[in-house]
Amino acid sequence: MADDEPIAAQGDTPPGSGDVSLLDALRRGDERAFESLIDEHTPAMLRLALLYAPTRAIAEEVVQETWLGVVRGLGSFEGRSSLRTWIFRILVNRAKSSGLAERRNVQLSTEAEDDADGGFVVDPARFDGPPRGYWSSPPNQWDELPEDWLLASETLAVVERAVEALPSGQQAVFELRDLRHWTSAEVCEALGLTETNQRVLLHRARARVRNAIEEYFDGR
Amino acid sequence: MGAERRLRGMLMKALALVGLHPWLTCRQCVESVTELLEDELSPRARGRVLAHLERCPDCPRYLHQIEVTIALARAINPGPVSPDARAALLDAFRDRHRSPDEET
Ligand SMILES: [Zn+2]
């Protein structure tokens, strides 16, 4: 593979590149290193597994099997890609071998195109101007609320529900890009998406979550 | 909002009323924010989006809200990994290091 991560880089490097010492610890059998790895990646893995699995139980099983595969494979992992890219590739392979992949793949790749809202992330009726195409009903000013309102558990619950309600592809991309700080190249590789598709899914996801927050504060 | 900015916004909308949109419509601007944030726009397209944002009274707020949305989503705590699953994995990890022969 030509685009190897520079795994020799150490210190304040982007997530995924502090792999060398972590890998050493894992190979030595350092349980705490393994625990932190599980805690770091499992939520995102579950979301990703849900793309392929029809039920949460099966998705959880796929995640569990993936970790077991990681445990078995650590000794032979060569560090050609970052540790997390490797882990997520195992996950996707597991999910695919569960036999459900074909149907799900179709769903994931077309999801960007055939969204119910006709491809616009904000209701077109809000751009009636005048002039047409310009805001007639501009965003309300929820972003100017005091921080303790925004960070109130009630608001965060709204955000969380909005994320949970996203279509699976949007949810996975949003999770990996915006919550887990993955690069778009990493997400494309893990999910098998084109750059464009990945960006469209991210665009939709962010907009939907924003819309949900706006709606929540509109109703108050 | 500064007076100059308000004037530029009025000019933009006046041009739009006669059918000219040299700096995009709000609707186009909203659809471009992710490409802007991802730095995926051509220099020309980027210039048009930025010019709209410099004039529009509302789109900068939308862009800012997208950023606040991401920040808020980051404040959500993911639920903990189920204790049973966690314990099973740790067992497997321990076993593996007790018998270090490879089987891959
Ligand atoms: Zn605008």
Short mmCIF file of C-alpha atoms and ligand atoms in Angstrom, two decimals:
data_model
loop_
_atom_site.label_atom_id
_atom_site.label_comp_id
_atom_site.label_asym_id
_atom_site.label_seq_id
_atom_site.Cartn_x
_atom_site.Cartn_y
_atom_site.Cartn_z
CA MET A 1 0.00 0.00 0.00
CA ALA A 2 1.44 3.38 -0.99
CA ASP A 3 -0.32 5.57 1.55
CA ASP A 4 1.11 4.12 4.72
CA GLU A 5 0.63 6.11 7.89
CA PRO A 6 3.91 7.50 9.14
CA ILE A 7 3.75 5.28 12.19
CA ALA A 8 7.25 6.21 13.28
CA ALA A 9 6.03 9.70 14.14
CA GLN A 10 5.60 10.17 17.88
CA GLY A 11 4.43 12.77 20.34
CA ASP A 12 1.69 15.28 19.54
CA THR A 13 0.63 13.58 16.38
CA PRO A 14 -2.91 13.18 15.04
CA PRO A 15 -4.97 10.32 16.46
CA GLY A 16 -3.91 7.03 15.00
CA SER A 17 -0.24 7.76 14.75
CA GLY A 18 0.80 7.13 18.35
CA ASP A 19 0.53 3.49 17.42
CA VAL A 20 4.02 2.22 18.07
CA SER A 21 4.06 2.39 21.86
CA LEU A 22 0.42 1.31 22.05
CA LEU A 23 1.14 -1.67 19.85
CA ASP A 24 4.10 -2.61 22.00
CA ALA A 25 1.96 -2.43 25.13
CA LEU A 26 -0.75 -4.57 23.54
CA ARG A 27 1.74 -7.17 22.43
CA ARG A 28 3.20 -7.28 25.92
CA GLY A 29 -0.29 -8.10 27.16
CA ASP A 30 -0.93 -4.75 28.86
CA GLU A 31 -4.56 -5.08 29.86
CA ARG A 32 -5.07 -1.42 30.53
CA ALA A 33 -3.92 -0.55 27.02
CA PHE A 34 -6.40 -3.05 25.64
CA GLU A 35 -9.22 -1.71 27.82
CA SER A 36 -8.65 1.84 26.69
CA LEU A 37 -8.61 0.65 23.09
CA ILE A 38 -11.96 -1.07 23.58
CA ASP A 39 -13.48 1.97 25.25
CA GLU A 40 -12.18 4.30 22.59
CA HIS A 41 -13.42 2.44 19.54
CA THR A 42 -16.38 0.29 20.52
CA PRO A 43 -19.11 2.96 20.24
CA ALA A 44 -18.04 3.91 16.72
CA MET A 45 -17.64 0.25 15.78
CA LEU A 46 -21.14 -0.48 16.92
CA ARG A 47 -22.53 2.32 14.81
CA LEU A 48 -20.62 1.03 11.85
CA ALA A 49 -21.72 -2.55 12.44
CA LEU A 50 -25.31 -1.34 12.50
CA LEU A 51 -24.89 -0.39 8.85
CA TYR A 52 -24.64 -4.04 7.97
CA ALA A 53 -26.48 -5.87 10.70
CA PRO A 54 -30.26 -5.98 10.78
CA THR A 55 -30.47 -5.92 14.55
CA ARG A 56 -28.52 -4.41 17.36
CA ALA A 57 -27.82 -7.85 18.81
CA ILE A 58 -26.13 -9.01 15.61
CA ALA A 59 -24.19 -5.75 15.39
CA GLU A 60 -22.94 -6.25 18.94
CA GLU A 61 -21.90 -9.75 18.02
CA VAL A 62 -19.95 -8.47 15.01
CA VAL A 63 -18.16 -5.95 17.21
CA GLN A 64 -17.32 -8.62 19.74
CA GLU A 65 -16.00 -10.95 17.02
CA THR A 66 -13.95 -8.11 15.62
CA TRP A 67 -12.23 -7.55 18.94
CA LEU A 68 -11.49 -11.23 19.22
CA GLY A 69 -10.02 -11.08 15.72
CA VAL A 70 -7.91 -8.11 16.81
CA VAL A 71 -6.63 -10.03 19.84
CA ARG A 72 -5.67 -12.93 17.61
CA GLY A 73 -4.17 -10.78 14.89
CA LEU A 74 -2.11 -8.34 16.97
CA GLY A 75 0.98 -10.50 16.65
CA SER A 76 0.89 -10.47 12.88
CA PHE A 77 -0.29 -6.85 12.39
CA GLU A 78 2.44 -5.20 10.38
CA GLY A 79 1.57 -1.57 10.87
CA ARG A 80 1.09 -0.87 7.17
CA SER A 81 -2.03 1.09 8.05
CA SER A 82 -2.90 2.75 11.33
CA LEU A 83 -4.11 0.47 14.09
CA ARG A 84 -7.64 1.84 14.01
CA THR A 85 -7.93 1.59 10.23
CA TRP A 86 -6.88 -2.03 10.56
CA ILE A 87 -9.42 -2.68 13.32
CA PHE A 88 -12.23 -1.10 11.33
CA ARG A 89 -11.28 -3.04 8.24
CA ILE A 90 -11.60 -6.24 10.23
CA LEU A 91 -14.99 -5.02 11.40
CA VAL A 92 -16.23 -4.33 7.89
CA ASN A 93 -14.97 -7.71 6.68
CA ARG A 94 -16.72 -9.47 9.55
CA ALA A 95 -19.91 -7.61 8.87
CA LYS A 96 -19.73 -8.50 5.20
CA SER A 97 -19.07 -12.14 5.85
CA SER A 98 -22.20 -12.21 7.96
CA GLY A 99 -23.91 -12.42 4.58
CA LEU A 100 -25.95 -9.28 4.90
CA ALA A 101 -23.55 -6.97 3.23
CA GLU A 102 -24.82 -6.81 -0.31
CA ARG A 103 -28.18 -5.42 0.57
CA ARG A 104 -26.66 -2.95 3.02
CA ASN A 105 -23.96 -1.81 0.64
CA VAL A 106 -26.55 -0.80 -1.89
CA GLN A 107 -28.38 1.12 0.77
CA LEU A 108 -25.26 2.92 1.89
CA SER A 109 -24.07 4.04 -1.50
CA THR A 110 -27.43 5.27 -2.76
CA GLU A 111 -28.45 6.89 0.46
CA ALA A 112 -26.71 10.10 -0.49
CA GLU A 113 -28.80 10.52 -3.60
CA ASP A 114 -32.33 9.49 -2.81
CA ASP A 115 -32.94 11.40 0.38
CA ALA A 116 -36.57 12.18 1.04
CA ASP A 117 -35.97 15.94 1.24
CA GLY A 118 -35.13 16.16 -2.44
CA GLY A 119 -31.44 16.83 -1.87
CA PHE A 120 -31.79 20.04 0.13
CA VAL A 121 -30.67 20.16 3.71
CA VAL A 122 -32.84 23.11 4.68
CA ASP A 123 -36.53 23.32 3.76
CA PRO A 124 -36.67 25.22 0.43
CA ALA A 125 -39.73 27.09 1.72
CA ARG A 126 -37.39 29.01 3.99
CA PHE A 127 -35.70 30.62 1.00
CA ASP A 128 -38.68 32.47 -0.40
CA GLY A 129 -36.93 35.80 -0.02
CA PRO A 130 -37.53 38.29 -1.36
CA PRO A 131 -35.62 37.85 -3.52
CA ARG A 132 -36.28 34.17 -4.16
CA GLY A 133 -33.48 31.89 -3.04
CA TYR A 134 -32.64 34.13 -0.07
CA TRP A 135 -33.73 33.47 3.49
CA SER A 136 -37.33 34.38 4.22
CA SER A 137 -37.21 32.51 7.51
CA PRO A 138 -33.58 32.82 8.62
CA PRO A 139 -32.02 30.58 11.26
CA ASN A 140 -33.22 31.49 14.72
CA GLN A 141 -30.57 32.74 17.07
CA TRP A 142 -30.15 29.72 19.31
CA ASP A 143 -26.38 29.90 18.97
CA GLU A 144 -26.43 33.11 21.01
CA LEU A 145 -27.95 31.42 24.03
CA PRO A 146 -25.75 31.22 27.10
CA GLU A 147 -23.44 28.25 27.09
CA ASP A 148 -25.05 26.58 30.09
CA TRP A 149 -28.33 26.44 28.14
CA LEU A 150 -26.63 24.93 25.15
CA LEU A 151 -24.76 22.39 27.21
CA ALA A 152 -27.76 21.55 29.41
CA SER A 153 -28.44 17.84 29.50
CA GLU A 154 -31.82 18.44 27.88
CA THR A 155 -30.17 20.06 24.84
CA LEU A 156 -27.57 17.34 24.61
CA ALA A 157 -30.33 14.75 24.72
CA VAL A 158 -31.92 16.48 21.71
CA VAL A 159 -28.60 16.34 19.90
CA GLU A 160 -28.11 12.71 20.79
CA ARG A 161 -31.58 11.74 19.58
CA ALA A 162 -30.96 13.63 16.34
CA VAL A 163 -27.72 11.72 15.78
CA GLU A 164 -29.41 8.42 16.59
CA ALA A 165 -32.17 9.22 14.11
CA LEU A 166 -29.78 9.84 11.21
CA PRO A 167 -29.83 7.29 8.39
CA SER A 168 -27.08 4.77 9.02
CA GLY A 169 -24.57 6.03 6.47
CA GLN A 170 -24.87 9.63 7.65
CA GLN A 171 -24.60 8.50 11.21
CA ALA A 172 -21.43 6.53 10.62
CA VAL A 173 -19.75 9.34 8.70
CA PHE A 174 -20.79 11.96 11.25
CA GLU A 175 -19.58 9.81 14.10
CA LEU A 176 -16.20 9.08 12.56
CA ARG A 177 -15.50 12.49 11.09
CA ASP A 178 -16.95 14.90 13.61
CA LEU A 179 -16.94 12.99 16.86
CA ARG A 180 -13.89 10.80 16.36
CA HIS A 181 -11.81 13.23 14.29
CA TRP A 182 -11.05 10.78 11.51
CA THR A 183 -9.79 12.15 8.21
CA SER A 184 -12.06 11.87 5.19
CA ALA A 185 -9.57 9.46 3.59
CA GLU A 186 -9.79 7.15 6.58
CA VAL A 187 -13.58 7.22 6.56
CA CYS A 188 -13.70 6.53 2.84
CA GLU A 189 -11.40 3.57 3.32
CA ALA A 190 -13.27 2.13 6.29
CA LEU A 191 -16.74 2.55 4.79
CA GLY A 192 -15.85 2.03 1.14
CA LEU A 193 -17.20 5.42 0.10
CA THR A 194 -16.06 7.84 -2.57
CA GLU A 195 -14.86 11.25 -1.39
CA THR A 196 -17.94 12.89 -2.85
CA ASN A 197 -20.36 10.46 -1.28
CA GLN A 198 -18.65 10.82 2.05
CA ARG A 199 -18.93 14.59 1.90
CA VAL A 200 -22.58 14.51 0.93
CA LEU A 201 -23.37 12.21 3.85
CA LEU A 202 -21.47 14.48 6.21
CA HIS A 203 -23.25 17.54 4.83
CA ARG A 204 -26.66 15.97 5.33
CA ALA A 205 -25.84 14.70 8.78
CA ARG A 206 -24.57 18.01 10.14
CA ALA A 207 -27.53 19.87 8.68
CA ARG A 208 -30.07 17.46 10.14
CA VAL A 209 -28.61 17.71 13.59
CA ARG A 210 -28.53 21.51 13.33
CA ASN A 211 -32.15 21.51 12.19
CA ALA A 212 -33.12 19.43 15.19
CA ILE A 213 -31.45 21.85 17.59
CA GLU A 214 -33.15 24.80 15.92
CA GLU A 215 -36.51 23.11 16.08
CA TYR A 216 -36.01 22.37 19.75
CA PHE A 217 -35.23 25.99 20.62
CA ASP A 218 -38.01 27.23 18.33
CA GLY A 219 -40.50 25.34 20.40
CA ARG A 220 -39.41 26.99 23.62
CA MET B 1 -24.05 44.35 11.92
CA GLY B 2 -21.97 47.19 10.47
CA ALA B 3 -23.54 49.78 8.17
CA GLU B 4 -21.18 48.90 5.36
CA ARG B 5 -22.06 45.27 5.59
CA ARG B 6 -25.76 46.10 5.58
CA LEU B 7 -25.29 48.19 2.45
CA ARG B 8 -23.43 45.40 0.71
CA GLY B 9 -26.20 42.99 1.69
CA MET B 10 -28.81 45.34 0.25
CA LEU B 11 -26.84 45.62 -2.98
CA MET B 12 -26.65 41.83 -3.21
CA LYS B 13 -30.40 41.48 -2.81
CA ALA B 14 -31.09 44.37 -5.20
CA LEU B 15 -29.02 42.62 -7.86
CA ALA B 16 -30.87 39.39 -7.12
CA LEU B 17 -34.21 41.14 -7.67
CA VAL B 18 -33.14 41.87 -11.22
CA GLY B 19 -31.96 38.29 -11.64
CA LEU B 20 -28.24 38.60 -10.90
CA HIS B 21 -26.60 36.36 -8.32
CA PRO B 22 -22.88 37.08 -8.60
CA TRP B 23 -22.29 35.74 -5.05
CA LEU B 24 -24.75 32.84 -4.90
CA THR B 25 -28.18 32.69 -3.32
CA CYS B 26 -28.57 31.83 0.35
CA ARG B 27 -29.87 28.44 -0.65
CA GLN B 28 -26.74 27.73 -2.68
CA CYS B 29 -24.56 29.08 0.10
CA VAL B 30 -26.17 26.76 2.65
CA GLU B 31 -25.58 23.81 0.34
CA SER B 32 -21.91 24.81 0.01
CA VAL B 33 -20.95 25.09 3.68
CA THR B 34 -19.57 21.58 3.99
CA GLU B 35 -17.44 21.90 0.88
CA LEU B 36 -16.21 25.21 2.29
CA LEU B 37 -15.34 23.69 5.66
CA GLU B 38 -13.75 20.68 3.95
CA ASP B 39 -11.75 22.99 1.71
CA GLU B 40 -13.04 21.21 -1.37
CA LEU B 41 -14.12 24.23 -3.40
CA SER B 42 -12.31 25.55 -6.45
CA PRO B 43 -10.75 28.97 -5.81
CA ARG B 44 -13.50 30.61 -7.84
CA ALA B 45 -16.36 28.80 -6.08
CA ARG B 46 -14.76 29.50 -2.75
CA GLY B 47 -14.52 33.18 -3.59
CA ARG B 48 -18.23 33.29 -4.40
CA VAL B 49 -19.21 31.58 -1.15
CA LEU B 50 -16.98 33.87 0.91
CA ALA B 51 -18.32 36.93 -0.90
CA HIS B 52 -21.86 35.84 -0.07
CA LEU B 53 -20.94 35.31 3.56
CA GLU B 54 -19.45 38.80 3.69
CA ARG B 55 -22.72 40.30 2.52
CA CYS B 56 -25.49 38.10 3.81
CA PRO B 57 -27.09 38.99 7.14
CA ASP B 58 -28.11 35.36 7.84
CA CYS B 59 -25.82 32.77 6.25
CA PRO B 60 -22.86 33.45 8.56
CA ARG B 61 -25.13 32.44 11.40
CA TYR B 62 -25.99 29.20 9.65
CA LEU B 63 -22.31 28.41 9.16
CA HIS B 64 -21.58 29.22 12.79
CA GLN B 65 -24.45 27.01 13.92
CA ILE B 66 -23.04 24.08 11.98
CA GLU B 67 -19.81 24.52 13.94
CA VAL B 68 -21.68 24.80 17.24
CA THR B 69 -23.67 21.70 16.30
CA ILE B 70 -20.47 19.70 15.88
CA ALA B 71 -19.18 21.00 19.22
CA LEU B 72 -22.42 20.05 20.97
CA ALA B 73 -22.42 16.58 19.44
CA ARG B 74 -18.91 16.12 20.78
CA ALA B 75 -20.21 16.86 24.25
CA ILE B 76 -22.42 13.75 24.16
CA ASN B 77 -20.95 10.96 26.19
CA PRO B 78 -21.06 7.65 24.40
CA GLY B 79 -22.60 4.98 26.57
CA PRO B 80 -20.15 2.68 28.27
CA VAL B 81 -19.29 -0.63 26.66
CA SER B 82 -21.47 -3.35 28.14
CA PRO B 83 -19.65 -4.83 31.19
CA ASP B 84 -20.26 -8.41 30.06
CA ALA B 85 -18.83 -7.86 26.60
CA ARG B 86 -15.89 -6.00 28.12
CA ALA B 87 -15.14 -8.78 30.58
CA ALA B 88 -15.31 -11.43 27.86
CA LEU B 89 -12.85 -9.48 25.72
CA LEU B 90 -10.44 -9.00 28.58
CA ASP B 91 -10.57 -12.72 29.28
CA ALA B 92 -9.73 -13.45 25.67
CA PHE B 93 -6.91 -10.94 25.78
CA ARG B 94 -5.51 -12.51 28.95
CA ASP B 95 -5.77 -16.03 27.53
CA ARG B 96 -3.95 -14.95 24.46
CA HIS B 97 -1.02 -13.73 26.43
CA ARG B 98 -0.86 -16.80 28.56
CA SER B 99 -0.47 -18.97 25.43
CA PRO B 100 1.41 -16.81 22.97
CA ASP B 101 1.28 -19.17 19.95
CA GLU B 102 -0.14 -17.50 16.84
CA GLU B 103 -3.05 -18.94 14.97
CA THR B 104 -3.68 -16.42 12.24
ZN ZN C 1 -27.24 34.17 2.60
#
